[in-house]
Amino acid sequence: MSRSKAYVASVGLTPIGDHWGKSILDLAVDAASGALKGLGKERPDQIIVGNMFSAVGARQEHLGSMLASALGMAGTTAYKVEAACSSGGSAFNVGYNLVRSGAIDSALVVGVEKMRDIEPDEVSAALAMAESAEYTQFVGATFAALNGLLARYYMEQLNVTRDELSSIPVIDHTNAVTAAHAQFRKAITSDVVSRSAMIADPLRLFDCAPVGDGAAAALIVNDNAIPGSRRKLVEVLGGKIATNDFSLYERTDMLDFKASKDAFKGAMTQAGLAPGKLSFVEVHDAFSVVGALSLEAMGFSKRGEGSRDAKAGKYGRDGDLPINTFGGLKARGHPVGATGMYQIAESYLQLTDQAGKNQVEGAKYSATQNIGGVDSTSAVNVFGRGA
Amino acid sequence: MSRSKAYVASVGLTPIGDHWGKSILDLAVDAASGALKGLGKERPDQIIVGNMFSAVGARQEHLGSMLASALGMAGTTAYKVEAACSSGGSAFNVGYNLVRSGAIDSALVVGVEKMRDIEPDEVSAALAMAESAEYTQFVGATFAALNGLLARYYMEQLNVTRDELSSIPVIDHTNAVTAAHAQFRKAITSDVVSRSAMIADPLRLFDCAPVGDGAAAALIVNDNAIPGSRRKLVEVLGGKIATNDFSLYERTDMLDFKASKDAFKGAMTQAGLAPGKLSFVEVHDAFSVVGALSLEAMGFSKRGEGSRDAKAGKYGRDGDLPINTFGGLKARGHPVGATGMYQIAESYLQLTDQAGKNQVEGAKYSATQNIGGVDSTSAVNVFGRGA
């Protein structure tokens, strides 16, 4: 097939946190409006919303048409893409494939989630919808519980220490201090993580991403829909959504994040890029252990060494491969269906030198990795500076 | 751009009704297994699930990965597409665009909904998530209420009689008698409709589509993924998702189904087909008035004459343009996120001469029209016999 190149022309995002005064639609409009500034024509060909649980969080479905109308773009093709916490990265991948293949010339992709309107003790139940209602939810296994089991197994099988596990949250919090849109802009030490309140043994409060509201958006264009200036284009070099055996209990090796492995390999192959070329990576660390296993699945660390490498400085801002440059899921925040789009918006800011105090100097290539469930789905997208 | 042709190679569907013994996943697997029989290789490139409210109906999200895994296809790209009651037709359109553009070579699209597990008095509330939580749901306007208002306005403004309005449900029930998968296989007269229990004045019980469980699926392939035999291929000639001003109260003319008008026009233009060439049309008649307004929006009837034309026999099985050949939403049934895929599966059966007693003799071209909300979204897909 003949393929056009695809670019991110502009992005928009809201701060993450408690948006009591805004509806889920308000948040989506805010992020979309920012991303539409790069549009070279009246409206995008499609509007794609990434969202996990607006039905439970806002008693609202049909966000696609609703957003199109709210943006004054009634008529435009619009729909929602859902893949649990990987809804954002997956929605982007759908838009990217449609634009790159020339099926359409432009797509506005908006990730949005309103979590704080759910009663606090219902959030875990809402998130648990990413796992089987009949098998996993049924026995009361929340995601904190599942990842607690995973962390215990990881630490025992591969001799990972509590102190090592605390290293990725420390990186996140360090990077978030200067990130205007981050939920928690406060640096912490690994002691703070290791001694924080127990949530699901061995996972503690600071091992776990917080609950928050937010929306992030990107405008994808091909050469037929390039805006006026090519100066601020970031090329989308590759992308892939992959899945794993759905539930943890179905897997022969719980520590093998096969979806992330396959998605990363597929996206990098499409990009024609060696992993060593990446300037930074946005990693889906919903829990510290998930961050470590993700780094191992993508091949940046050897098995069992994701946290250890983090502790040794490899993934810090001055390390070999900076991760989570605005704070990652732990400190920037994790409004689930929006998270993948935050990773992409942050990549765009980095690759156009608009990352301010969080700038990775000379950043040229990046990858974003966005997981649904415990690696039941993984969406990886790869970006490159300039056009 | 260079485009491949896209075909439906096979379909699968479950009967519609009360599936107390099956989960939403069971239903999706049943329909998918049927559709996968036409696959010429090990697995499709993507699995796309169309579904509206599994979060509320089954406390389940993440159906894409879950289905891939249940089919023994873990690894495969999978996600859900949602656009309220047009989720099925919209999911198909996404798959079609990806296959036709060559981004991928094959897609399994599965529409599924489990409505009967919701408490009966909660179904209207679940459906109402297709409308604005803050404005429309807030005032208690269910879809029966909204369409009741619309029907009253339609009848009064355009001098439509009760008897005329009853004509489309009569066609549906007549056609469903011989449809094995239909929910209500019983013929009725217009008197039965006109004298049935009042639901939302002037709409009566038989003006309204029923509540039921079901799943339908189709396998889309391009020339790179044609199965062994080309004998049972149906070509997808065109498709478009369009939107309207989101809520009824925002529209300058409530009787103008602009989304359906635009989607139909766009899909037929892409197909290069004059409307007069269509052998039959599957119309989204969630309520009798919606069926009439849809026929008018697509230009088959003049304004105000959709029901009148139905009464005059135009849309019956022996009429100029048969509609809802297996019973439409009223009698085949309307498991919301699955409905669009039932329409497509039925088109496939017709265009491959597998429609049994419901066969439209010599059927060559068809269109399916699938609405979300009150025409807030409309997905139209167009099909042609043979390869």
Coordinates of C-alpha atoms in Angstrom, one line a residue, chain B residues 167-168 171-172 175 264 268 273-285 291-302 305-328 347 350-351 358-369 380-383:
Chain B
S167 CA -47.3 0.7 9.4
I168 CA -43.5 0.3 9.9
I171 CA -43.7 -4.6 8.2
D172 CA -41.2 -5.5 10.9
N175 CA -40.8 -10.1 8.1
F264 CA -26.3 8.0 3.8
M268 CA -23.6 6.2 -1.3
L273 CA -24.3 4.1 -6.3
A274 CA -27.7 5.9 -7.0
P275 CA -30.2 5.3 -4.2
G276 CA -32.6 3.7 -6.8
K277 CA -30.2 0.8 -7.2
L278 CA -30.7 -0.4 -3.6
S279 CA -32.5 -3.8 -3.4
F280 CA -33.4 -3.3 0.3
V281 CA -32.4 -1.1 3.3
E282 CA -32.0 -2.0 6.9
V283 CA -33.5 1.0 8.8
H284 CA -32.9 2.0 12.4
D285 CA -36.5 2.0 13.6
G291 CA -38.1 4.6 11.1
A292 CA -40.3 7.1 9.3
L293 CA -37.9 10.1 9.8
S294 CA -35.0 7.9 8.7
L295 CA -36.7 6.9 5.4
E296 CA -37.3 10.6 4.8
A297 CA -33.7 11.6 5.7
M298 CA -32.3 9.1 3.2
G299 CA -34.6 10.5 0.6
F300 CA -36.8 7.3 0.0
S301 CA -39.9 9.2 1.1
K302 CA -40.7 12.9 1.0
E305 CA -44.5 10.6 4.0
G306 CA -42.4 7.9 5.5
S307 CA -45.2 6.2 7.4
R308 CA -47.7 6.9 4.6
D309 CA -45.5 5.2 2.0
A310 CA -45.0 2.3 4.4
K311 CA -48.8 2.0 4.7
A312 CA -49.1 2.1 0.9
G313 CA -46.9 -0.9 0.6
K314 CA -43.7 0.7 -0.7
Y315 CA -41.5 -0.8 2.0
G316 CA -43.1 -4.2 2.4
R317 CA -41.4 -7.4 1.2
D318 CA -43.0 -7.1 -2.2
G319 CA -42.8 -3.3 -2.4
D320 CA -40.5 -1.1 -4.4
L321 CA -37.9 -1.0 -1.6
P322 CA -38.2 -3.7 1.1
I323 CA -36.9 -2.6 4.5
N324 CA -35.9 -4.5 7.6
T325 CA -36.0 -7.9 5.9
F326 CA -35.6 -9.9 9.1
G327 CA -37.8 -7.7 11.2
G328 CA -35.8 -4.6 12.0
S347 CA -27.3 -7.8 4.5
Q350 CA -29.4 -11.5 1.6
L351 CA -26.5 -10.8 -0.8
N358 CA -36.7 -13.9 4.0
Q359 CA -34.7 -13.8 0.8
V360 CA -35.2 -10.6 -1.3
E361 CA -35.1 -12.2 -4.7
G362 CA -32.2 -11.0 -6.8
A363 CA -30.9 -8.7 -4.1
K364 CA -27.9 -6.9 -5.5
Y365 CA -27.2 -3.8 -3.3
S366 CA -28.2 -2.8 0.2
A367 CA -27.6 -0.1 2.8
T368 CA -27.7 -0.3 6.6
Q369 CA -28.5 2.7 8.7
V380 CA -24.5 4.0 7.2
N381 CA -22.7 1.2 5.3
V382 CA -23.4 0.1 1.7
F383 CA -22.9 -3.4 0.3

